[in-house]
CSV table of C-alpha atoms in Angstrom, one decimal:
chain,number,residue,atom,x,y,z
A,1,MET,CA,139.9,96.3,56.8
A,2,LYS,CA,139.1,92.7,55.8
A,3,ILE,CA,140.3,89.6,57.7
A,4,LEU,CA,140.1,86.0,56.7
A,5,SER,CA,139.6,84.2,60.0
A,6,ILE,CA,140.1,80.4,59.9
A,7,GLN,CA,139.0,79.0,63.3
A,8,SER,CA,136.6,76.7,65.2
A,9,ALA,CA,133.0,77.7,65.7
A,10,VAL,CA,130.4,76.8,68.4
A,11,ALA,CA,126.7,77.4,68.6
A,12,TYR,CA,126.6,77.8,72.3
A,13,GLY,CA,129.0,80.2,73.9
A,14,HIS,CA,132.0,82.0,72.4
A,15,VAL,CA,135.3,80.5,71.4
A,16,GLY,CA,137.2,80.5,68.1
A,17,ASN,CA,135.4,82.4,65.4
A,18,SER,CA,132.4,82.6,67.6
A,19,ALA,CA,134.5,84.8,69.9
A,20,ALA,CA,136.6,86.7,67.3
A,21,VAL,CA,134.1,87.7,64.6
A,22,PHE,CA,131.7,89.9,66.5
A,23,PRO,CA,134.3,92.1,68.3
A,24,LEU,CA,136.0,92.6,64.9
A,25,GLN,CA,132.8,93.5,63.2
A,26,ARG,CA,132.0,95.9,66.1
A,27,ILE,CA,135.2,97.9,65.4
A,28,GLY,CA,134.4,98.0,61.7
A,29,VAL,CA,136.3,95.0,60.3
A,30,GLU,CA,134.8,92.9,57.5
A,31,VAL,CA,135.4,89.3,58.5
A,32,TYR,CA,135.4,86.2,56.2
A,33,PRO,CA,134.9,83.4,58.8
A,34,VAL,CA,135.9,79.9,57.8
A,35,TYR,CA,135.1,77.2,60.3
A,36,THR,CA,137.4,74.2,61.1
A,37,VAL,CA,134.8,72.6,63.4
A,38,ASN,CA,131.1,73.3,64.0
A,39,PHE,CA,130.5,72.2,67.5
A,40,SER,CA,127.6,72.7,69.9
A,41,ASN,CA,129.9,74.1,72.5
A,42,HIS,CA,133.6,74.2,73.4
A,43,THR,CA,135.2,71.0,74.5
A,44,GLY,CA,135.9,72.3,78.1
A,45,TYR,CA,132.5,71.1,79.0
A,46,GLY,CA,133.7,67.5,78.5
A,47,ALA,CA,130.8,66.7,76.1
A,48,TRP,CA,129.9,68.3,72.8
A,49,ARG,CA,128.2,67.5,69.5
A,50,GLY,CA,128.9,68.4,65.9
A,51,PRO,CA,131.4,67.8,63.1
A,52,LEU,CA,135.1,68.3,62.8
A,53,ILE,CA,135.3,69.7,59.3
A,54,SER,CA,137.7,68.0,57.0
A,55,PRO,CA,140.7,69.8,55.7
A,56,GLN,CA,139.4,69.4,52.1
A,57,ASP,CA,136.0,71.0,53.0
A,58,VAL,CA,137.8,73.9,54.8
A,59,ALA,CA,140.0,74.3,51.7
A,60,ASP,CA,137.0,74.3,49.4
A,61,VAL,CA,135.4,77.1,51.4
A,62,ILE,CA,138.6,79.2,51.2
A,63,THR,CA,138.8,78.5,47.4
A,64,GLY,CA,135.2,79.7,47.1
A,65,ILE,CA,136.1,83.0,48.7
A,66,GLU,CA,139.1,83.3,46.4
A,67,GLU,CA,136.8,82.7,43.4
A,68,ARG,CA,134.8,85.8,44.4
A,69,GLY,CA,137.9,87.9,43.9
A,70,ALA,CA,138.3,88.6,47.6
A,71,PHE,CA,141.9,87.7,48.2
A,72,GLY,CA,143.4,90.9,46.9
A,73,GLU,CA,141.4,92.9,49.4
A,74,ILE,CA,142.3,90.8,52.5
A,75,ASP,CA,144.5,92.6,54.9
A,76,ALA,CA,145.2,89.8,57.3
A,77,VAL,CA,144.7,86.0,57.7
A,78,LEU,CA,144.0,85.0,61.3
A,79,SER,CA,144.2,81.4,62.6
A,80,GLY,CA,143.6,79.9,66.1
A,81,TYR,CA,143.0,76.5,67.5
A,82,GLN,CA,143.8,73.7,65.0
A,83,GLY,CA,141.9,70.6,65.7
A,84,GLY,CA,143.9,68.3,63.3
A,85,GLU,CA,147.2,68.2,61.5
A,86,GLY,CA,145.7,68.7,58.0
A,87,ILE,CA,144.3,72.1,58.8
A,88,GLY,CA,147.8,73.6,59.2
A,89,ASP,CA,148.5,72.8,55.5
A,90,VAL,CA,145.3,74.4,54.5
A,91,ILE,CA,146.0,77.6,56.4
A,92,LEU,CA,149.6,77.9,55.1
A,93,ASP,CA,148.3,77.4,51.5
A,94,ALA,CA,145.6,80.1,52.1
A,95,VAL,CA,148.2,82.5,53.5
A,96,SER,CA,150.5,82.0,50.5
A,97,ARG,CA,147.6,82.6,48.0
A,98,VAL,CA,146.4,85.7,49.9
A,99,LYS,CA,149.9,87.2,50.0
A,100,ALA,CA,150.3,86.5,46.3
A,101,ALA,CA,147.1,88.5,45.7
A,102,ASN,CA,147.9,91.2,48.2
A,103,PRO,CA,151.6,91.4,49.2
A,104,SER,CA,150.8,93.8,52.1
A,105,ALA,CA,148.6,91.2,53.8
A,106,ILE,CA,149.9,89.7,57.1
A,107,TYR,CA,149.4,86.3,58.7
A,108,ALA,CA,148.5,86.4,62.4
A,109,CYS,CA,148.7,83.0,64.2
A,110,ASP,CA,147.4,82.3,67.7
A,111,PRO,CA,149.5,79.2,68.4
A,112,VAL,CA,146.9,77.5,70.7
A,113,MET,CA,148.5,74.6,72.6
A,114,GLY,CA,147.6,75.0,76.3
A,115,ASN,CA,148.5,77.0,79.4
A,116,ALA,CA,150.5,76.8,82.5
A,117,LYS,CA,147.7,75.4,84.7
A,118,SER,CA,146.3,72.8,82.3
A,119,GLY,CA,149.4,71.9,80.2
A,120,CYS,CA,148.9,71.0,76.5
A,121,PHE,CA,145.4,70.2,75.5
A,122,VAL,CA,145.8,69.7,71.8
A,123,ALA,CA,146.8,66.6,69.8
A,124,PRO,CA,150.5,65.7,70.3
A,125,ALA,CA,151.4,66.5,66.7
A,126,ILE,CA,150.0,70.0,66.8
A,127,PRO,CA,152.6,71.8,69.0
A,128,ILE,CA,155.4,70.4,66.7
A,129,LEU,CA,153.5,71.5,63.6
A,130,LEU,CA,153.0,75.0,65.0
A,131,ARG,CA,156.7,75.3,66.1
A,132,GLU,CA,158.3,73.9,62.9
A,133,ARG,CA,156.0,75.0,60.1
A,134,VAL,CA,153.2,77.4,61.1
A,135,VAL,CA,154.8,80.0,63.3
A,136,PRO,CA,157.8,80.5,61.0
A,137,ALA,CA,155.3,81.5,58.3
A,138,ALA,CA,153.6,84.0,60.5
A,139,ASP,CA,154.1,87.8,60.7
A,140,LEU,CA,152.4,88.1,64.1
A,141,ILE,CA,152.0,85.5,66.8
A,142,THR,CA,150.0,85.8,70.1
A,143,PRO,CA,151.2,83.0,72.4
A,144,ASN,CA,150.6,82.9,76.1
A,145,GLN,CA,153.7,82.7,78.3
A,146,PHE,CA,153.5,78.9,78.5
A,147,GLU,CA,153.1,78.5,74.7
A,148,LEU,CA,156.0,80.9,74.1
A,149,GLY,CA,158.2,78.6,76.2
A,150,PHE,CA,157.3,75.6,74.2
A,151,LEU,CA,157.8,77.3,70.8
A,152,THR,CA,161.3,78.4,71.8
A,153,GLY,CA,162.4,75.6,74.1
A,154,THR,CA,162.9,78.1,76.9
A,155,GLU,CA,161.4,78.8,80.3
A,156,PRO,CA,160.3,82.5,80.3
A,157,THR,CA,159.7,83.7,83.9
A,158,ASP,CA,160.9,87.2,84.6
A,159,LEU,CA,160.8,90.1,82.1
A,160,GLN,CA,164.3,89.6,80.7
A,161,SER,CA,163.9,85.9,80.2
A,162,THR,CA,160.5,86.5,78.5
A,163,LEU,CA,162.1,89.1,76.2
A,164,ASP,CA,164.8,86.6,75.4
A,165,SER,CA,162.2,84.0,74.6
A,166,VAL,CA,160.4,86.5,72.4
A,167,ASP,CA,163.6,87.2,70.5
A,168,ALA,CA,164.1,83.5,70.0
A,169,ALA,CA,160.6,83.3,68.6
A,170,ARG,CA,161.1,86.3,66.3
A,171,SER,CA,164.3,84.8,64.9
A,172,THR,CA,162.2,82.0,63.4
A,173,GLY,CA,160.0,84.3,61.3
A,174,PRO,CA,157.3,86.4,63.0
A,175,SER,CA,158.3,90.1,63.4
A,176,THR,CA,155.7,90.9,66.0
A,177,VAL,CA,154.9,88.9,69.1
A,178,LEU,CA,152.1,89.5,71.7
A,179,VAL,CA,152.6,87.5,74.8
A,180,THR,CA,149.5,87.1,76.9
A,181,SER,CA,149.1,85.9,80.5
A,182,VAL,CA,152.6,87.1,81.5
A,183,GLU,CA,153.1,86.2,85.2
A,184,ARG,CA,156.4,87.5,86.4
A,185,PRO,CA,157.4,86.4,89.9
A,186,ASP,CA,158.2,90.0,90.9
A,187,ARG,CA,154.9,91.5,89.7
A,188,PRO,CA,152.5,93.0,92.3
A,189,GLU,CA,150.2,90.5,93.8
A,190,GLY,CA,146.9,90.2,92.0
A,191,THR,CA,148.1,91.4,88.7
A,192,ILE,CA,148.8,90.0,85.2
A,193,GLU,CA,150.5,91.4,82.2
A,194,MET,CA,150.7,91.4,78.4
A,195,LEU,CA,153.8,92.1,76.4
A,196,ALA,CA,154.1,93.3,72.8
A,197,VAL,CA,157.4,93.2,70.9
A,198,THR,CA,158.2,94.5,67.4
A,199,ASP,CA,161.2,95.7,65.5
A,200,GLY,CA,160.5,99.1,67.0
A,201,GLY,CA,160.6,98.1,70.7
A,202,ALA,CA,158.8,96.3,73.5
A,203,TRP,CA,155.9,97.4,75.6
A,204,ILE,CA,154.2,95.9,78.6
A,205,VAL,CA,150.8,96.6,80.2
A,206,GLN,CA,149.6,95.5,83.7
A,207,THR,CA,146.0,94.9,84.8
A,208,PRO,CA,144.3,93.4,87.8
A,209,HIS,CA,144.0,89.6,87.5
A,210,ILE,CA,140.4,88.5,87.4
A,211,PRO,CA,140.2,85.1,89.1
A,212,MET,CA,138.3,83.1,86.5
A,213,LYS,CA,138.8,80.7,83.6
A,214,ALA,CA,137.5,82.4,80.5
A,215,ASN,CA,137.4,80.2,77.4
A,216,GLY,CA,137.6,82.3,74.3
A,217,SER,CA,139.3,85.4,75.8
A,218,GLY,CA,142.5,84.5,74.0
A,219,ASP,CA,140.6,84.4,70.7
A,220,VAL,CA,139.2,87.8,71.3
A,221,THR,CA,142.6,89.2,72.3
A,222,ALA,CA,144.3,87.8,69.2
A,223,ALA,CA,141.6,89.1,66.9
A,224,LEU,CA,141.5,92.7,68.4
A,225,PHE,CA,145.3,93.0,68.6
A,226,THR,CA,145.6,91.8,65.0
A,227,ALA,CA,143.1,94.3,63.7
A,228,HIS,CA,144.4,97.3,65.8
A,229,PHE,CA,148.0,96.6,64.9
A,230,ARG,CA,147.3,96.1,61.2
A,231,ASP,CA,145.3,99.3,61.2
A,232,SER,CA,147.8,101.6,62.9
A,233,GLY,CA,151.2,99.8,62.9
A,234,ASP,CA,151.5,101.1,66.5
A,235,ALA,CA,152.1,98.2,68.9
A,236,ALA,CA,151.7,100.3,72.0
A,237,GLU,CA,148.4,101.7,70.9
A,238,ALA,CA,147.2,98.3,69.8
A,239,LEU,CA,148.2,96.8,73.1
A,240,ALA,CA,146.4,99.6,75.0
A,241,LYS,CA,143.2,99.2,73.1
A,242,THR,CA,143.2,95.4,73.2
A,243,THR,CA,143.9,95.3,76.9
A,244,SER,CA,141.2,97.8,77.7
A,245,SER,CA,138.6,95.9,75.7
A,246,VAL,CA,139.5,92.4,77.0
A,247,PHE,CA,139.7,93.5,80.6
A,248,ASP,CA,136.2,95.0,80.5
A,249,LEU,CA,134.9,91.9,78.7
A,250,LEU,CA,136.4,89.7,81.5
A,251,GLN,CA,135.2,92.0,84.3
A,252,ASN,CA,131.6,92.0,82.9
A,253,THR,CA,131.7,88.2,82.6
A,254,TYR,CA,133.0,87.8,86.2
A,255,ASP,CA,130.4,90.2,87.5
A,256,ALA,CA,127.7,88.3,85.7
A,257,GLY,CA,128.8,85.0,87.3
A,258,THR,CA,128.6,83.2,83.9
A,259,ARG,CA,130.8,80.6,82.5
A,260,GLU,CA,130.6,81.9,78.9
A,261,LEU,CA,132.0,85.3,77.9
A,262,GLN,CA,129.5,88.2,78.0
A,263,LEU,CA,130.6,88.9,74.4
A,264,ILE,CA,127.6,90.8,73.1
A,265,GLU,CA,126.9,92.6,76.3
A,266,SER,CA,130.4,94.0,76.3
A,267,GLN,CA,130.3,95.4,72.7
A,268,GLU,CA,130.9,99.0,73.8
A,269,ALA,CA,134.3,97.9,75.2
A,270,TYR,CA,135.5,97.0,71.7
A,271,ALA,CA,134.0,100.0,70.0
A,272,HIS,CA,135.1,102.6,72.5
A,273,PRO,CA,137.9,101.2,74.7
A,274,ARG,CA,138.3,103.2,77.9
A,275,MET,CA,142.2,103.1,77.6
A,276,GLN,CA,142.4,102.8,81.4
A,277,PHE,CA,145.8,101.0,81.6
A,278,GLU,CA,149.2,102.6,81.1
A,279,VAL,CA,151.5,100.9,78.5
A,280,THR,CA,155.2,101.1,79.4
A,281,GLN,CA,158.1,100.7,77.0
A,282,VAL,CA,160.6,98.2,78.4
A,283,ARG,CA,163.0,98.1,75.4
């Protein structure tokens, strides 16, 4: 499998492509990483250095990959955090060209906007761009529950309202939706869930909630689910593998007491997921 991944990159720590590429490689995926920023560290530290890469420079890198004849072999285009408005046009153009070369390729979009605790942390134009232009062009999206609500103009809370919000999102274009950080009011205390919905049904998985903020974990989740689902077409299996891997990554990070993901140290969790959590079909 080959994935064109258009995301941010950092030298210190693991977010964006710096979180997504290694787990994908560890499960045998060839990744073509294209950087939208090249920062020293993620912006959550409040201070960082390095350039925001211009849309034209990003486009030039993508064109160079195309000139090597690679587009016909790409199985998926993956995008995450979009630092500026112009990157959206570059990504959509790349998706169009990849699909022209390989009609079976999919576009997986992680519509990064914010979360329930912090609210939106992207430029004001980005959520609108994602909702109106980028998400409708995607085959697979991986919003958290907060982002799902913004994309659909709904307030997903319990399982039924979350499923209704997913249906609203799917009606705009993407056939597959993975909802991360699902926090139902009636869930057992100390747990958190993920929900995957396709044309074939809906599946949910519940894990213990690890009490930490883990920048980059969503990027790992989106990458692994995209690869597993593109490989098998089985949403339940992809959900089980992704959940197992990401939980162990987060547990290892929590146990180490570090701010940055223990991404390299957790590599066996990607290569050989323990499959320790039950996936339940809910529709």
